[in-house]
Coordinates of C-alpha atoms and ligand atoms in Angstrom, one line a residue:
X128 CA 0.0 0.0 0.0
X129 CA 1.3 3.2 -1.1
X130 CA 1.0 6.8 1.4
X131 CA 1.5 10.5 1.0
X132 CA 1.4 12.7 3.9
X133 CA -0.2 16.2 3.0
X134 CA -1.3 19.1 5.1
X135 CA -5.2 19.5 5.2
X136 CA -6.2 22.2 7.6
X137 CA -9.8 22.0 9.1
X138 CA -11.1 24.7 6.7
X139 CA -10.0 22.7 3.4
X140 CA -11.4 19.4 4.2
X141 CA -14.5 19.8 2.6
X142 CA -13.0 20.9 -1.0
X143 CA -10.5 17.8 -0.9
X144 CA -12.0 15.5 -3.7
X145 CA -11.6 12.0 -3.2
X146 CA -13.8 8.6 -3.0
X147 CA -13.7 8.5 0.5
X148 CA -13.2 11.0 3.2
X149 CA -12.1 9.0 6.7
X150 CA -12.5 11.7 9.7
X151 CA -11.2 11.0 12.9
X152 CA -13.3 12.2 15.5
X153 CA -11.7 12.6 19.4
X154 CA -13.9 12.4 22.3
X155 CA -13.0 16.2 22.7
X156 CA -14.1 17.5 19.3
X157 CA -14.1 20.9 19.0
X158 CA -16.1 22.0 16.3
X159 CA -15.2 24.7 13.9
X160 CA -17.8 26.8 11.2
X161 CA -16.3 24.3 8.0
X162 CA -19.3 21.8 6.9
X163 CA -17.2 19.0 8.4
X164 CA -17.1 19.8 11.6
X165 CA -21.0 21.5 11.1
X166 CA -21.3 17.5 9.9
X167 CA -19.6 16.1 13.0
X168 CA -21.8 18.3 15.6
X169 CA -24.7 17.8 14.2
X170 CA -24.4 13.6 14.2
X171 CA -22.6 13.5 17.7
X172 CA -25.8 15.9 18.9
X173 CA -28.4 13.6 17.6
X174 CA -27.3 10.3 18.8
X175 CA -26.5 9.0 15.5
X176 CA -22.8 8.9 15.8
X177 CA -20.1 8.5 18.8
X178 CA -16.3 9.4 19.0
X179 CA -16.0 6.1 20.9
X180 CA -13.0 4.2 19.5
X181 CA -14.4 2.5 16.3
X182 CA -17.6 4.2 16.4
X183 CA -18.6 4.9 12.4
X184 CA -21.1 6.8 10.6
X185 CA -21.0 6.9 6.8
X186 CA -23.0 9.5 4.9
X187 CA -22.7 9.7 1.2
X188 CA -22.9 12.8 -1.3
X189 CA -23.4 15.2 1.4
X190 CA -24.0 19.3 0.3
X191 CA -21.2 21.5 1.0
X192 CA -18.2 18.3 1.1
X193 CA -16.7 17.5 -2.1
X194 CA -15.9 13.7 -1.3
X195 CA -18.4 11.2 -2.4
X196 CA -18.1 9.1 1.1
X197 CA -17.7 10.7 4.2
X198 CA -16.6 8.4 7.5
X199 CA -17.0 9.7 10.5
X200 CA -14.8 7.4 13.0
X201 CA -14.4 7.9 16.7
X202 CA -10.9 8.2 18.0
X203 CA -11.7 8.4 21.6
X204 CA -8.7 9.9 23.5
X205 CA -7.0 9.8 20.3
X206 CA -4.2 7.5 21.9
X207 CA -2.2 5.6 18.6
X208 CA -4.0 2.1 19.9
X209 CA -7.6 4.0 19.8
X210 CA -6.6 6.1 16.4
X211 CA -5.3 1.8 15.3
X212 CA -9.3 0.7 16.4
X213 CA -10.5 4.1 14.6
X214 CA -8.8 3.3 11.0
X215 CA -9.0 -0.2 11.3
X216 CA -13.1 0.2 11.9
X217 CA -13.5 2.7 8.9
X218 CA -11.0 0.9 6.2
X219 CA -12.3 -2.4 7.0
X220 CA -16.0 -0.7 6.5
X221 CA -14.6 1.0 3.2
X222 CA -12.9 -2.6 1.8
X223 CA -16.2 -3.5 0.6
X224 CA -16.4 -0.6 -1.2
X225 CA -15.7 1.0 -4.7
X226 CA -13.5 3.6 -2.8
X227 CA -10.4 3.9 -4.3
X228 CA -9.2 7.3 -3.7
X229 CA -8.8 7.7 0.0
X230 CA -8.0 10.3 2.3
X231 CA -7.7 9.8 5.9
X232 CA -7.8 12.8 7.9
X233 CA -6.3 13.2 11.1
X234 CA -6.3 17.0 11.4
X235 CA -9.7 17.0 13.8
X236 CA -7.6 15.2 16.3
X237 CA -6.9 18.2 19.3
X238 CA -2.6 17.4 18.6
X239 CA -0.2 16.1 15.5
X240 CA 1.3 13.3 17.5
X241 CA 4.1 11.4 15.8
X242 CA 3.4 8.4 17.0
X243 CA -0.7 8.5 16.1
X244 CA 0.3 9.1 12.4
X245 CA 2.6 6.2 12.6
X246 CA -0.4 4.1 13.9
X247 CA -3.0 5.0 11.9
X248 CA -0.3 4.2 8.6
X249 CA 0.1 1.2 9.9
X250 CA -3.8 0.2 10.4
X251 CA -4.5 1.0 7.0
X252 CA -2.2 -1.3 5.5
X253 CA -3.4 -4.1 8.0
X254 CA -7.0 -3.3 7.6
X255 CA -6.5 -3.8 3.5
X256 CA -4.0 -6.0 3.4
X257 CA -5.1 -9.6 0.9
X258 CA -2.9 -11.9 0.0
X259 CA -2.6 -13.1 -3.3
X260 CA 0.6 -14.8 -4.7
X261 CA -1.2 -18.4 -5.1
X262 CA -4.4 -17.2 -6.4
X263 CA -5.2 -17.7 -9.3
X264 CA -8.0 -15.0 -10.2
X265 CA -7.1 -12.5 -7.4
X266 CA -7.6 -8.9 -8.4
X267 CA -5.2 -6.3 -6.2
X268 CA -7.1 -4.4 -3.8
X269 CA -9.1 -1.7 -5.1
X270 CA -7.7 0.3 -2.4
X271 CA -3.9 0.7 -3.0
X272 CA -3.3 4.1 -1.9
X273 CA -4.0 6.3 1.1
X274 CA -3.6 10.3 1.4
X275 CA -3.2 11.0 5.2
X276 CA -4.1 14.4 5.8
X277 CA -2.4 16.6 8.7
X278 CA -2.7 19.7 9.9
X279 CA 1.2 20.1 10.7
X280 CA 3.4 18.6 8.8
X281 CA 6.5 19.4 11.0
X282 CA 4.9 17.2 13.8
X283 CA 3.7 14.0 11.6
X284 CA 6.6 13.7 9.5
X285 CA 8.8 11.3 11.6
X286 CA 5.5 9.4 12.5
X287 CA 4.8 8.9 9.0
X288 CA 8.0 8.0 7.7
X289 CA 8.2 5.3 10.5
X290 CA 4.7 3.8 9.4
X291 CA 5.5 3.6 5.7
X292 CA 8.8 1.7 6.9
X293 CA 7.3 -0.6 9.1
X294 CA 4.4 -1.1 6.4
X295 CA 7.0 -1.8 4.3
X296 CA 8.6 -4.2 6.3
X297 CA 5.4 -5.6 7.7
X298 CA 4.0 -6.2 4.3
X299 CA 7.2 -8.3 3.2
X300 CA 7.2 -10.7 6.3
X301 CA 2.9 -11.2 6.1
X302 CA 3.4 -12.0 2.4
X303 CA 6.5 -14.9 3.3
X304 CA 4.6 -16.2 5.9
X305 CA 1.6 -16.8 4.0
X306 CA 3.6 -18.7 1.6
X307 CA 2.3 -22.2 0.7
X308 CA 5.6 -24.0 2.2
X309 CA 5.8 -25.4 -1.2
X310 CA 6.1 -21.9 -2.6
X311 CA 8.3 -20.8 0.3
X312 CA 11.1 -23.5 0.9
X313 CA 14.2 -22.8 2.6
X314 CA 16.1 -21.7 -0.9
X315 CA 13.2 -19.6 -1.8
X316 CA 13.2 -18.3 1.1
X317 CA 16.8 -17.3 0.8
X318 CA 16.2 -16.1 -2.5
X319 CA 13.7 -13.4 -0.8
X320 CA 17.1 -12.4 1.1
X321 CA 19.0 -12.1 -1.8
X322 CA 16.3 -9.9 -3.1
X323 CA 16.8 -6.9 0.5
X324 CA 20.3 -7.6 -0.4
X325 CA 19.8 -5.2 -3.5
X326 CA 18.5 -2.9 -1.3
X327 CA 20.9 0.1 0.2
X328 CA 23.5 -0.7 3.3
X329 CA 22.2 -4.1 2.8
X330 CA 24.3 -7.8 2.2
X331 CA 22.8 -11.1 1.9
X332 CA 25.3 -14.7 2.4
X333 CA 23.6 -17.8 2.2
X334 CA 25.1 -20.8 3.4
X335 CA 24.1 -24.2 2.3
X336 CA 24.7 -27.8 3.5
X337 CA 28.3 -28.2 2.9
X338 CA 29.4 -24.9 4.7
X339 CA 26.8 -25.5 7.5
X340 CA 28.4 -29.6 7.8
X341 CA 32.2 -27.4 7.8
X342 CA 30.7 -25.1 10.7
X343 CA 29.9 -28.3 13.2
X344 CA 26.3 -27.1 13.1
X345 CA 25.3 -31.0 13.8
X346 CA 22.0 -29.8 15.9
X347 CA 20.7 -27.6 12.3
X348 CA 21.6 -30.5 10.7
X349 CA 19.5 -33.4 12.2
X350 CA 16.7 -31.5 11.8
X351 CA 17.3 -31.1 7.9
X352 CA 18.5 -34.4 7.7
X353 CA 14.4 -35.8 7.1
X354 CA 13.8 -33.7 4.2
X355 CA 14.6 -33.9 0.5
X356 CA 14.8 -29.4 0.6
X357 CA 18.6 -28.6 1.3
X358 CA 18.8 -26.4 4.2
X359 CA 19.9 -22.5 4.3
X360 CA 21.5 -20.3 6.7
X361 CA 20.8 -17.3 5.7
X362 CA 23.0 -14.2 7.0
X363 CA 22.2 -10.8 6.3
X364 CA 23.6 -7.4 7.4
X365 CA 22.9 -3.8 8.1
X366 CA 25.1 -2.0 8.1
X367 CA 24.3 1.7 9.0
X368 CA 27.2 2.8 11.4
X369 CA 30.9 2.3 11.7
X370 CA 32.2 -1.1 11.4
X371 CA 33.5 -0.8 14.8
X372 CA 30.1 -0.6 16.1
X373 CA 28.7 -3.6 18.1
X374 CA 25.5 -5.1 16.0
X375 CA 22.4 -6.4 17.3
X376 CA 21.9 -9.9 16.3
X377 CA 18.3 -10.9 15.2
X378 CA 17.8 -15.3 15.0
X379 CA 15.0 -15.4 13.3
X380 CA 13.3 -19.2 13.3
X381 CA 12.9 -20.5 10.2
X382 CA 10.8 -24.1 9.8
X383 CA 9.4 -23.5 6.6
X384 CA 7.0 -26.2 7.6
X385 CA 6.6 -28.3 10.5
X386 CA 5.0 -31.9 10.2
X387 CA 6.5 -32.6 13.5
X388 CA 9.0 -35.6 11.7
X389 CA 8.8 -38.7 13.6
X390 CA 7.0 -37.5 16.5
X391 CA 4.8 -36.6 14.0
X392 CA 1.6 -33.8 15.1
X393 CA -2.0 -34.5 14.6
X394 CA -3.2 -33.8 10.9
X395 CA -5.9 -31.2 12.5
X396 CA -4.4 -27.8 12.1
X397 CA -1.1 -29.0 10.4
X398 CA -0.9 -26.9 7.6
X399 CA -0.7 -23.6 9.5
X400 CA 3.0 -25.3 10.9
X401 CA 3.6 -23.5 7.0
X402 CA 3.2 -20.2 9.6
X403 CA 6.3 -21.3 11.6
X404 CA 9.1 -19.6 9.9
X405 CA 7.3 -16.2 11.1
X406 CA 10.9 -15.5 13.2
X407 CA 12.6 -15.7 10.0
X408 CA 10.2 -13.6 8.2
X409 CA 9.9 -11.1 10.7
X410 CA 13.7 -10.8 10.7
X411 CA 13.3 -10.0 6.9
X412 CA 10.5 -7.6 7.4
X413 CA 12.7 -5.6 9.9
X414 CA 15.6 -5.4 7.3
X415 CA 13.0 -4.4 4.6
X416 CA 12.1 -1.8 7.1
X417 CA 15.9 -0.8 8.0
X418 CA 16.6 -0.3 4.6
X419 CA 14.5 2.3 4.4
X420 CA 15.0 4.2 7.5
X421 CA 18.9 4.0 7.2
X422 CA 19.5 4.0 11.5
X423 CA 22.9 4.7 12.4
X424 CA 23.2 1.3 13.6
X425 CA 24.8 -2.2 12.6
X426 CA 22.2 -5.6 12.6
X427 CA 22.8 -8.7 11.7
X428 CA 20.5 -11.4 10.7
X429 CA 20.4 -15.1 11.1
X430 CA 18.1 -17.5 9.8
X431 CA 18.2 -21.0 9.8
X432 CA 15.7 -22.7 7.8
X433 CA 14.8 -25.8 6.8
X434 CA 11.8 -27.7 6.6
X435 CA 11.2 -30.6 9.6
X436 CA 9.8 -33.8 8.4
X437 CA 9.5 -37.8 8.7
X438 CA 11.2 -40.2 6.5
X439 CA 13.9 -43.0 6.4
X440 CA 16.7 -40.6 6.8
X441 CA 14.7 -38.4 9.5
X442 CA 16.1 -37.8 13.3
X443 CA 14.8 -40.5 15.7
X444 CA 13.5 -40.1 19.2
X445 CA 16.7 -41.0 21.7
X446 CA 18.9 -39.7 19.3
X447 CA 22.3 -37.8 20.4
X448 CA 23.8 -34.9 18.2
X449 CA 26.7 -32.7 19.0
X450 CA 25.6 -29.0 18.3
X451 CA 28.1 -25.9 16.8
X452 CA 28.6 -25.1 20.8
X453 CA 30.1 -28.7 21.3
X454 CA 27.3 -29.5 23.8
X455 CA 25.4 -33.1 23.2
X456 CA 21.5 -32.8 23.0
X457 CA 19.5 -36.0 22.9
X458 CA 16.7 -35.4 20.8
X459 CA 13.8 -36.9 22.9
X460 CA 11.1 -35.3 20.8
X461 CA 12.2 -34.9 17.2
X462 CA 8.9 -31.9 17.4
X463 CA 10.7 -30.0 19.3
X464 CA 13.1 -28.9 16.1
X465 CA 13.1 -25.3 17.0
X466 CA 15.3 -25.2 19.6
X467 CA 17.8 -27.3 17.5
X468 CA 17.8 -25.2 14.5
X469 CA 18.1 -21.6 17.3
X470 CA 20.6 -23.0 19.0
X471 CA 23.4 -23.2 16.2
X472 CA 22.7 -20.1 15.3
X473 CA 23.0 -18.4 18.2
X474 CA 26.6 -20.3 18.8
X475 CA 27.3 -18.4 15.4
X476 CA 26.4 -15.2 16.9
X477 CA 28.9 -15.1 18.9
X478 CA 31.5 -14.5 15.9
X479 CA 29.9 -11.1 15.8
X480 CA 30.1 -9.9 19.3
X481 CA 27.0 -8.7 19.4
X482 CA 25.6 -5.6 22.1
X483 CA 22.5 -7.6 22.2
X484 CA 21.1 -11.2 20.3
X485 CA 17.4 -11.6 20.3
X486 CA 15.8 -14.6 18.9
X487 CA 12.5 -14.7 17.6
X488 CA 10.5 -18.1 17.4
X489 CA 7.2 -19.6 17.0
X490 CA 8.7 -22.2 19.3
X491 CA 6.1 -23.7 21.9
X492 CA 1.9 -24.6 21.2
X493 CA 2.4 -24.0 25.3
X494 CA 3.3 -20.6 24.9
X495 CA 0.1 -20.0 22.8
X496 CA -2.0 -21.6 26.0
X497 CA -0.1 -19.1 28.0
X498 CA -0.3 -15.8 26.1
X499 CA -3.0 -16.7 23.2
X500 CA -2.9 -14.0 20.6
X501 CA -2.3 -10.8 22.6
X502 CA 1.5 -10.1 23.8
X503 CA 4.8 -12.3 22.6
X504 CA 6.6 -14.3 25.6
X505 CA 9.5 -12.3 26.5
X506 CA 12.5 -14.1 28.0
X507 CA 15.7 -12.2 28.7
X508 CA 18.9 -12.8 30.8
X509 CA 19.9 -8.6 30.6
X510 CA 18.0 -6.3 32.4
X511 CA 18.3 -3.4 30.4
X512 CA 17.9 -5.6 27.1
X513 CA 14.6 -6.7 28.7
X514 CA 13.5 -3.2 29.7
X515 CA 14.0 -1.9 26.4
X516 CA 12.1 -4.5 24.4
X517 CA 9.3 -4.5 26.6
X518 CA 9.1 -0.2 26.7
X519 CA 9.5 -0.9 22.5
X520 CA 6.0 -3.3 22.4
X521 CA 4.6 -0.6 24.4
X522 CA 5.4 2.0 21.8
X523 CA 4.9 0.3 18.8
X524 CA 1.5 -1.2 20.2
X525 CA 3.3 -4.8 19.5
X526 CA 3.3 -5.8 23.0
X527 CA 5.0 -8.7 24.8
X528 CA 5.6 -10.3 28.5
X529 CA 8.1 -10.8 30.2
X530 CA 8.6 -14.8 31.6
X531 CA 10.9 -16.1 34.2
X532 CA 14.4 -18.4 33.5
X533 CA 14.6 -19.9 37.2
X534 CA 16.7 -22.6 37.5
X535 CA 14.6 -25.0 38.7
X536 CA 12.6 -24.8 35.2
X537 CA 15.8 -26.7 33.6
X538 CA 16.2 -29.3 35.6
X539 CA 13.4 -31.6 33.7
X540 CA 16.0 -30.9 30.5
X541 CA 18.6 -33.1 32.2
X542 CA 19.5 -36.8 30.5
X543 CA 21.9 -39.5 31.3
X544 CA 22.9 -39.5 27.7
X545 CA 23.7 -36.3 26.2
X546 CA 24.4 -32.8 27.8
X547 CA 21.0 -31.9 27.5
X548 CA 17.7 -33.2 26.0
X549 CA 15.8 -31.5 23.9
X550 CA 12.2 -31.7 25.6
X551 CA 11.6 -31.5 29.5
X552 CA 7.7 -32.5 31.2
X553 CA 4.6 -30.7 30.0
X554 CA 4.3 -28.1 32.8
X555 CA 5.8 -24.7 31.2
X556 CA 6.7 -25.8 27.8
X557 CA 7.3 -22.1 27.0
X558 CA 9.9 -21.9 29.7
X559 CA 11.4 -24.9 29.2
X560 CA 12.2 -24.3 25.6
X561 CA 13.8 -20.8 26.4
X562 CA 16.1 -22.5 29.2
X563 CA 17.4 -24.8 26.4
X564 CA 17.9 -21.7 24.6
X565 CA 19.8 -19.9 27.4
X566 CA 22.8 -22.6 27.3
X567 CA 23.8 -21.4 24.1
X568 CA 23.5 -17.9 25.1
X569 CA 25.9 -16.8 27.8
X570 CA 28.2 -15.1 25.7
X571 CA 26.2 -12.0 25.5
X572 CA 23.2 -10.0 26.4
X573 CA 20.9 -12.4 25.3
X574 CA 16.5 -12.1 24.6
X575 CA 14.0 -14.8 23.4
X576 CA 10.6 -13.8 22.0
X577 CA 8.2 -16.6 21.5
X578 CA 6.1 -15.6 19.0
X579 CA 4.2 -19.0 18.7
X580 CA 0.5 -17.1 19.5
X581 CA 1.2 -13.5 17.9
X582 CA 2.8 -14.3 14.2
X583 CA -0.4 -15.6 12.6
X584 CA -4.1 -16.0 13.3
X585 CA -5.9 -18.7 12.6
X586 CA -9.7 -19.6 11.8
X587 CA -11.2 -17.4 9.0
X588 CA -8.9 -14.4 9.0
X589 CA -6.1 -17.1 8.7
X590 CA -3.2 -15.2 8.0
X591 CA 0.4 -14.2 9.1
X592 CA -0.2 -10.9 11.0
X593 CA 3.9 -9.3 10.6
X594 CA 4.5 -9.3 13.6
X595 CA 6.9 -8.7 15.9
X596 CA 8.0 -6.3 13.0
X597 CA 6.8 -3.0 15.2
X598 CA 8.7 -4.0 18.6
X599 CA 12.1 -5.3 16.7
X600 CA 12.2 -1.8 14.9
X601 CA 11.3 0.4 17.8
X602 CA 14.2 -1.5 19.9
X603 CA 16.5 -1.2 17.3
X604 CA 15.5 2.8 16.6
X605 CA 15.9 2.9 20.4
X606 CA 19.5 1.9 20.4
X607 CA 20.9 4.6 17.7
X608 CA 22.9 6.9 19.8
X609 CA 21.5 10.1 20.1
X610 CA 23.2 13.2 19.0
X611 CA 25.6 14.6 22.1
X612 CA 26.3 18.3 21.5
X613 CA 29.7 18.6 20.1
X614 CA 29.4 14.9 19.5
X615 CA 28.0 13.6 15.9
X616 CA 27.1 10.0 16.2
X617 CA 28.0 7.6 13.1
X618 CA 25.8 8.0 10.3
X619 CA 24.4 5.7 7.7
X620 CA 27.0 5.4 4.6
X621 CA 26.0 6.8 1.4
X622 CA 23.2 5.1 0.0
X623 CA 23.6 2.3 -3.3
X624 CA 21.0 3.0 -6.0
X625 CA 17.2 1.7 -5.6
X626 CA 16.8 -1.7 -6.5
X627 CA 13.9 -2.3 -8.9
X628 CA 10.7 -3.6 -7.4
X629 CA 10.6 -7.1 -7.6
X630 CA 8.0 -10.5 -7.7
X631 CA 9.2 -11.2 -4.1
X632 CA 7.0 -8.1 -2.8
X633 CA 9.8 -5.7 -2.4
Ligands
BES974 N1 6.3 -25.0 15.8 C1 5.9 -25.7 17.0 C2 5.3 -24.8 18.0 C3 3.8 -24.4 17.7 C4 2.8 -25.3 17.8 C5 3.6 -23.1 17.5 C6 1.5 -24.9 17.6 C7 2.2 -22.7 17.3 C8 1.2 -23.6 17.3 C9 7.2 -26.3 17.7 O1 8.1 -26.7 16.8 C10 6.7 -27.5 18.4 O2 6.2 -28.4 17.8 N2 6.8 -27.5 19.7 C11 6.4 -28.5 20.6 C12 7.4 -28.7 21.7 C13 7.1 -29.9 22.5 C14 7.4 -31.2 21.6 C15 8.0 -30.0 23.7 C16 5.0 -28.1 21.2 O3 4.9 -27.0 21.5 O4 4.1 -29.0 21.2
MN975 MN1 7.8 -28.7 16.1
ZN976 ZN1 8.3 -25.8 15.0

């Protein structure tokens, strides 16, 4: 979805042709003489409309207003997550629409706040958002583009250039997950790196079996070993700042589909275990996003993908593999291949020596019973690294919780035949799985996000939702240094030329 960010003062909003005029209305409306706001007091005065979050009234070819469709939509305290409800409630109504020509004004609203704009950029695209790659007869949206009108430009601009990023970015990692697993396999997959790679302070290496066999990766590899689809590691880097500067690391899991291999799941509900590279395609949706924003920072990316299935070469129960960190797991539950595939990669992190390495993983169904669909399990061994991922959820209206890493939940890992098993009891499978994790993270400040109930939905709306796109940018724009005076921080190099828009949803 395309945006453009224009000043519309209050006294202009009636002359501004379009198909649909969105209004955001706040609790507090103050009404004006323009045939808008005449519009607005009248409906709030007879009943017939609310600025409750969501609220809508839609009036059509009204005298005085030049656009065909008006929307009146309540904004409530005009707080981003009620201006998200407000645009999400009026687009959604507008979808089954002819509207093409939108413009979505936010200049009723009583301030210009940055991070409203971003929000309500960010609910359009979500609101309209179809996928289509697989379909056969699928015609693109009607509504593609979305003129978000201001009153101060000055104040929105940041907002809105963070919301078309993280649209951007959000867009790339929905459309990945969604992937058929037979249309997203670990080399496509690797070709849709290859792809950001073209875009500016961007490179893509992708590693195959041979180099991964050469790295000692033996836990990766046991969990590739079922399936016919070579396996990928995929490394990407930003790199916006000095090469001196310590990156953030981003593990991103990628199971491009997950039959469970020999402790094979239950057919019900197996194709959505397409949905569980979501870590990987979240860490490509941030990139997407970086490359955009140019940060002064440096991030790397790390995705190891493979599919995880049964078969005559596949992993058995009881069996014992030595991982890239030299530790022994026995693989007690060949289902429980997420761990396996994170925890070679975050041995590889090390090389980097990262500030921070967060992993990102639909790795537990236990974490979904914990969480469900409303905030990511946060685990984190660094206070500060904790502190600042939770306070970016909160900002970025992607929100996650933080879990503990007690001791005592390991001891159900423990084996007499390896170092560690794979699998401990049933009681806090979430935690369980990030204490695994934690071995092969004590060389740096290290965070696990289990994204198991957040990255998709199921049910009708069945679909990959791009998240936690919002909270990994917000972090990551929360750890460029800010300008000291006297002191200029490193800046992004020179930019490459524009790569040309591509198949892969670039
Ligand atoms: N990809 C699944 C986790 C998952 C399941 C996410 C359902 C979302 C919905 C993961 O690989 C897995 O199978 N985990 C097992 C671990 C268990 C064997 C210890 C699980 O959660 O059942
Ligand atoms: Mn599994
Ligand atoms: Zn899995």
């Amino acid at each position: 979805m395309d945006f453009e960010l224009k000043t519309l003062p209050r006294t202009r909003i009636c002359s501004e042709k379009c198909d649909a005029l969105v209004v955001l209305v706040p609790q507090d409306f103050s009404s004006t003489a323009d045939p808008v706001s005449v519009l607005v007091a009248l409906a709030l005065k007879s009943g017939d409309f609310e600025a409750k979050p969501g609220k809508l009234l839609i009036t059509y070819r009204t005298p005085g207003i030049a656009a065909t469709r008006i929307v009146l939509v309540g904004a409530g305290d005009e707080s981003p997550k009620n201006v998200r409800t407000a645009v999400n409630a009026a687009l959604g109504a507008l979808k089954a629409s002819n509207a093409q020509r939108v413009v979505l004004c936010l200049s009723a609203l009583n301030s210009q706040h940055p991070e409203a704009v971003r929000a309500a950029v960010v609910a359009c695209s979500d609101a309209v958002y179809a996928y289509t790659t697989t379909k056969s007869k699928a015609s693109p949206a009607k509504l593609q583009r979305v003129v978000v009108g201001v009153s101060s430009l000055a104040d929105t601009k940041a907002g809105f250039n963070k919301g078309t990023a993280l649209v951007k970015g959000m867009e790339f990692a929905k459309e990945w997950a969604n992937r058929p697993a037979n249309h997203a396999t670990p080399t496509l997959l690797a070709g849709a790196a290859r792809e950001l790679g073209k875009l500016p302070n961007i490179k893509v290496d992708v590693l195959g079996p041979k180099e991964v066999a050469k790295l000692g990766m033996g836990s990766f590899m046991a969990v590739a070993q079922g399936t016919a689809e070579p396996l990928r590691f995929i490394v990407l880097h930003y790199e916006g700042a000095a090469k001196a500067v310590a990156p953030v690391v981003l593990v991103g899991k990628g199971i491009t589909f997950d039959s469970g291999g020999i402790s094979i799941k239950p057919a019900a509900e197996m194709d959505e275990m397409k949905f569980d590279m979501c870590g990987a395609a979240s860490v490509l949706g941030t990139f997407r996003a970086l490359a955009e924003l140019q940060p002064a920072l440096n991030v790397v990316g790390l995705i190891p993908a493979s599919e995880n299935m049964t078969g005559g070469s596949a992993v058995k129960p009881g069996d014992v593999v030595t991982s890239m960190s030299g530790q022994t797991i026995e693989i007690l539950n060949t289902d429980a291949e997420g761990r396996l595939v994170l925890c070679d990669a975050l041995t590889y992190a090390e090389r980097f020596k990262p500030k921070a390495v967060i992993d990102i993983a639909t790795l537990t169904g236990a974490c979904v019973i914990a969480l469900g669909g409303v905030r990511s399990a946060l685990f984190s061994t660094d206070e500060p690294l904790a502190q600042a991922l939770i306070q970016a959820g909160e900002s970025s209206l992607d929100l996650c919780w933080r879990m503990p890493l007690d001791e005592e939940y390991a001891e159900g890992l423990k084996t007499n035949f390896a170092d560690v098993a794979n699998i401990a009891g049933r009681a806090a499978g979430v935690v369980t799985a990030a204490k695994f994790l934690q071995r092969f993270a004590t060389r740096f400040p290290w965070a696990h996000l289990d994204i198991a109930g957040t990255a998709w939905k199921g049910g009708a709306a069945k679909g990959a939702t791009g998240r936690p796109v919002p909270l990994l940018l917000d972090y990551l724009l929360s750890q460029v240094p800010v300008a000291v005076a006297g002191k200029v921080p490193a800046r992004a190099k020179p930019v490459k030329q524009r790569a040309p828009v591509s198949k892969t949803g670039l």
